[in-house]
Amino acid sequence: GANALIKAVKQFEDGTYKLIPQDNSKATFTKMLTKDMCEIDFSLNAENVCNFIRGLNPWPVATTSILGEVIKVYSAKVVDLTGTAGEILSINSRDGFIIACKNKAIQILTMQKVGGKVMSADDFLRGYKPNKV
């Protein structure tokens, strides 16, 4: 993106840029985002789950329930592990939370407990001791 931006600024400065109008016949509408749309569906591919999480950041933020508590998930990455969709594969301060999806799993990187502050999953787990694992 940075290289494209530099190229665009140079074209703007020397007047060589070309404006291309939007084709309104190809434009589509979608409904507004609401907090009701935020629940993560782990039955999707891990890549789609990560895209969903990224798409809802910074608002309204993807959510899930982990060990009975609602957690806001701000970022995650795909990891090459498998299990039953929605199954918690790992909870530890080294890996954070790893949750199985349809094809692989996701590792939650940044999260927030309701009423808490946004933090990395490993920082979260240093202070949070789940009752059951």
mmCIF file of C-alpha atoms in Angstrom:
data_model
loop_
_atom_site.group_PDB
_atom_site.id
_atom_site.type_symbol
_atom_site.label_atom_id
_atom_site.label_comp_id
_atom_site.label_asym_id
_atom_site.label_seq_id
_atom_site.Cartn_x
_atom_site.Cartn_y
_atom_site.Cartn_z
ATOM 1 C CA GLY A 1 0.000 0.000 0.000
ATOM 2 C CA ALA A 2 2.826 2.407 0.804
ATOM 3 C CA ASN A 3 4.379 2.086 -2.671
ATOM 4 C CA ALA A 4 0.995 2.639 -4.340
ATOM 5 C CA LEU A 5 0.451 5.747 -2.213
ATOM 6 C CA ILE A 6 3.848 7.176 -3.186
ATOM 7 C CA LYS A 7 3.091 6.523 -6.853
ATOM 8 C CA ALA A 8 -0.340 8.170 -6.550
ATOM 9 C CA VAL A 9 1.089 11.267 -4.835
ATOM 10 C CA LYS A 10 3.748 11.629 -7.555
ATOM 11 C CA GLN A 11 1.083 11.332 -10.277
ATOM 12 C CA PHE A 12 -1.014 13.951 -8.500
ATOM 13 C CA GLU A 13 1.957 16.313 -8.167
ATOM 14 C CA ASP A 14 2.982 16.089 -11.846
ATOM 15 C CA GLY A 15 -0.604 16.010 -13.174
ATOM 16 C CA THR A 16 -0.402 12.558 -14.786
ATOM 17 C CA TYR A 17 -3.161 11.009 -12.675
ATOM 18 C CA LYS A 18 -6.265 9.704 -14.419
ATOM 19 C CA LEU A 19 -9.683 9.905 -12.792
ATOM 20 C CA ILE A 20 -11.961 6.945 -13.454
ATOM 21 C CA PRO A 21 -15.619 7.470 -12.547
ATOM 22 C CA GLN A 22 -17.406 4.743 -10.616
ATOM 23 C CA ASP A 23 -19.749 2.539 -12.626
ATOM 24 C CA ASN A 24 -22.953 3.118 -10.637
ATOM 25 C CA SER A 25 -24.642 0.121 -12.306
ATOM 26 C CA LYS A 26 -22.192 -2.127 -10.405
ATOM 27 C CA ALA A 27 -22.592 -0.378 -7.051
ATOM 28 C CA THR A 28 -24.409 -2.299 -4.329
ATOM 29 C CA PHE A 29 -25.919 -1.448 -0.967
ATOM 30 C CA THR A 30 -25.625 -3.335 2.277
ATOM 31 C CA LYS A 31 -27.251 -2.977 5.651
ATOM 32 C CA MET A 32 -25.626 -1.037 8.475
ATOM 33 C CA LEU A 33 -23.437 -2.933 10.907
ATOM 34 C CA THR A 34 -24.986 -3.597 14.308
ATOM 35 C CA LYS A 35 -23.821 -5.324 17.467
ATOM 36 C CA ASP A 36 -26.255 -8.166 16.694
ATOM 37 C CA MET A 37 -23.993 -9.212 13.778
ATOM 38 C CA CYS A 38 -20.848 -9.666 15.876
ATOM 39 C CA GLU A 39 -20.996 -13.283 17.090
ATOM 40 C CA ILE A 40 -18.133 -15.314 15.583
ATOM 41 C CA ASP A 41 -19.239 -18.406 13.644
ATOM 42 C CA PHE A 42 -16.485 -20.983 14.108
ATOM 43 C CA SER A 43 -18.125 -23.328 11.595
ATOM 44 C CA LEU A 44 -16.616 -21.112 8.871
ATOM 45 C CA ASN A 45 -13.101 -21.513 7.432
ATOM 46 C CA ALA A 46 -10.422 -20.035 9.709
ATOM 47 C CA GLU A 47 -9.493 -17.465 7.043
ATOM 48 C CA ASN A 48 -13.107 -16.261 6.892
ATOM 49 C CA VAL A 49 -13.257 -16.021 10.687
ATOM 50 C CA CYS A 50 -10.096 -13.879 10.734
ATOM 51 C CA ASN A 51 -11.526 -11.662 7.974
ATOM 52 C CA PHE A 52 -14.776 -11.318 9.944
ATOM 53 C CA ILE A 53 -12.844 -10.260 13.062
ATOM 54 C CA ARG A 54 -10.740 -7.780 11.081
ATOM 55 C CA GLY A 55 -13.826 -6.394 9.321
ATOM 56 C CA LEU A 56 -15.591 -5.585 12.589
ATOM 57 C CA ASN A 57 -12.596 -3.800 14.119
ATOM 58 C CA PRO A 58 -12.740 -1.068 15.443
ATOM 59 C CA TRP A 59 -16.544 -1.139 15.630
ATOM 60 C CA PRO A 60 -18.729 -2.978 16.488
ATOM 61 C CA VAL A 61 -16.050 -5.661 17.291
ATOM 62 C CA ALA A 62 -16.444 -9.431 16.918
ATOM 63 C CA THR A 63 -17.534 -11.340 20.013
ATOM 64 C CA THR A 64 -17.521 -14.875 21.315
ATOM 65 C CA SER A 65 -18.173 -16.648 24.565
ATOM 66 C CA ILE A 66 -15.193 -18.354 26.168
ATOM 67 C CA LEU A 67 -15.832 -20.433 29.278
ATOM 68 C CA GLY A 68 -19.117 -18.617 29.847
ATOM 69 C CA GLU A 69 -17.789 -15.071 29.476
ATOM 70 C CA VAL A 70 -18.395 -12.732 26.548
ATOM 71 C CA ILE A 71 -15.109 -11.657 24.994
ATOM 72 C CA LYS A 72 -14.553 -9.011 22.313
ATOM 73 C CA VAL A 73 -11.979 -10.202 19.766
ATOM 74 C CA TYR A 74 -9.967 -7.469 18.031
ATOM 75 C CA SER A 75 -7.424 -9.566 16.129
ATOM 76 C CA ALA A 76 -6.603 -13.178 15.381
ATOM 77 C CA LYS A 77 -4.493 -15.260 13.032
ATOM 78 C CA VAL A 78 -4.904 -18.628 11.357
ATOM 79 C CA VAL A 79 -2.936 -21.520 12.859
ATOM 80 C CA ASP A 80 -2.451 -24.960 11.383
ATOM 81 C CA LEU A 81 -4.348 -27.009 13.969
ATOM 82 C CA THR A 82 -7.627 -28.877 13.659
ATOM 83 C CA GLY A 83 -10.491 -29.877 15.890
ATOM 84 C CA THR A 84 -14.252 -29.644 16.129
ATOM 85 C CA ALA A 85 -15.501 -26.187 15.120
ATOM 86 C CA GLY A 86 -15.738 -24.004 18.225
ATOM 87 C CA GLU A 87 -13.577 -26.310 20.344
ATOM 88 C CA ILE A 88 -10.971 -24.567 22.495
ATOM 89 C CA LEU A 89 -7.750 -26.337 21.551
ATOM 90 C CA SER A 90 -5.419 -24.402 23.854
ATOM 91 C CA ILE A 91 -5.550 -21.858 26.655
ATOM 92 C CA ASN A 92 -2.139 -20.803 27.911
ATOM 93 C CA SER A 93 -0.101 -17.633 28.251
ATOM 94 C CA ARG A 94 2.274 -18.695 25.456
ATOM 95 C CA ASP A 95 -0.363 -19.299 22.754
ATOM 96 C CA GLY A 96 -3.355 -17.436 24.192
ATOM 97 C CA PHE A 97 -6.646 -18.916 23.051
ATOM 98 C CA ILE A 98 -6.640 -21.261 20.077
ATOM 99 C CA ILE A 99 -10.089 -22.193 18.808
ATOM 100 C CA ALA A 100 -10.899 -24.690 16.064
ATOM 101 C CA CYS A 101 -12.780 -23.622 12.951
ATOM 102 C CA LYS A 102 -14.080 -25.636 9.994
ATOM 103 C CA ASN A 103 -10.702 -26.318 8.390
ATOM 104 C CA LYS A 104 -7.985 -24.991 10.720
ATOM 105 C CA ALA A 105 -7.980 -22.902 13.878
ATOM 106 C CA ILE A 106 -7.538 -19.307 14.936
ATOM 107 C CA GLN A 107 -5.291 -17.890 17.604
ATOM 108 C CA ILE A 108 -6.802 -14.882 19.334
ATOM 109 C CA LEU A 109 -4.165 -12.142 19.510
ATOM 110 C CA THR A 110 -5.987 -9.125 20.974
ATOM 111 C CA MET A 111 -9.108 -9.257 23.098
ATOM 112 C CA GLN A 112 -11.194 -7.532 25.738
ATOM 113 C CA LYS A 113 -13.310 -8.841 28.569
ATOM 114 C CA VAL A 114 -16.549 -6.848 28.900
ATOM 115 C CA GLY A 115 -15.769 -3.867 31.122
ATOM 116 C CA GLY A 116 -12.015 -4.442 30.835
ATOM 117 C CA LYS A 117 -9.345 -2.948 28.637
ATOM 118 C CA VAL A 118 -8.115 -4.196 25.277
ATOM 119 C CA MET A 119 -5.011 -6.354 25.667
ATOM 120 C CA SER A 120 -3.057 -9.163 24.102
ATOM 121 C CA ALA A 121 -4.393 -12.631 24.803
ATOM 122 C CA ASP A 122 -1.209 -13.602 26.653
ATOM 123 C CA ASP A 123 -1.487 -10.529 28.935
ATOM 124 C CA PHE A 124 -5.149 -11.368 29.477
ATOM 125 C CA LEU A 125 -4.265 -14.912 30.530
ATOM 126 C CA ARG A 126 -1.566 -13.768 32.950
ATOM 127 C CA GLY A 127 -4.308 -12.202 35.046
ATOM 128 C CA TYR A 128 -7.260 -14.461 34.223
ATOM 129 C CA LYS A 129 -7.483 -17.921 35.661
ATOM 130 C CA PRO A 130 -10.331 -19.897 34.080
ATOM 131 C CA ASN A 131 -12.261 -22.152 36.477
ATOM 132 C CA LYS A 132 -12.468 -24.971 33.971
ATOM 133 C CA VAL A 133 -10.356 -25.908 30.988
#
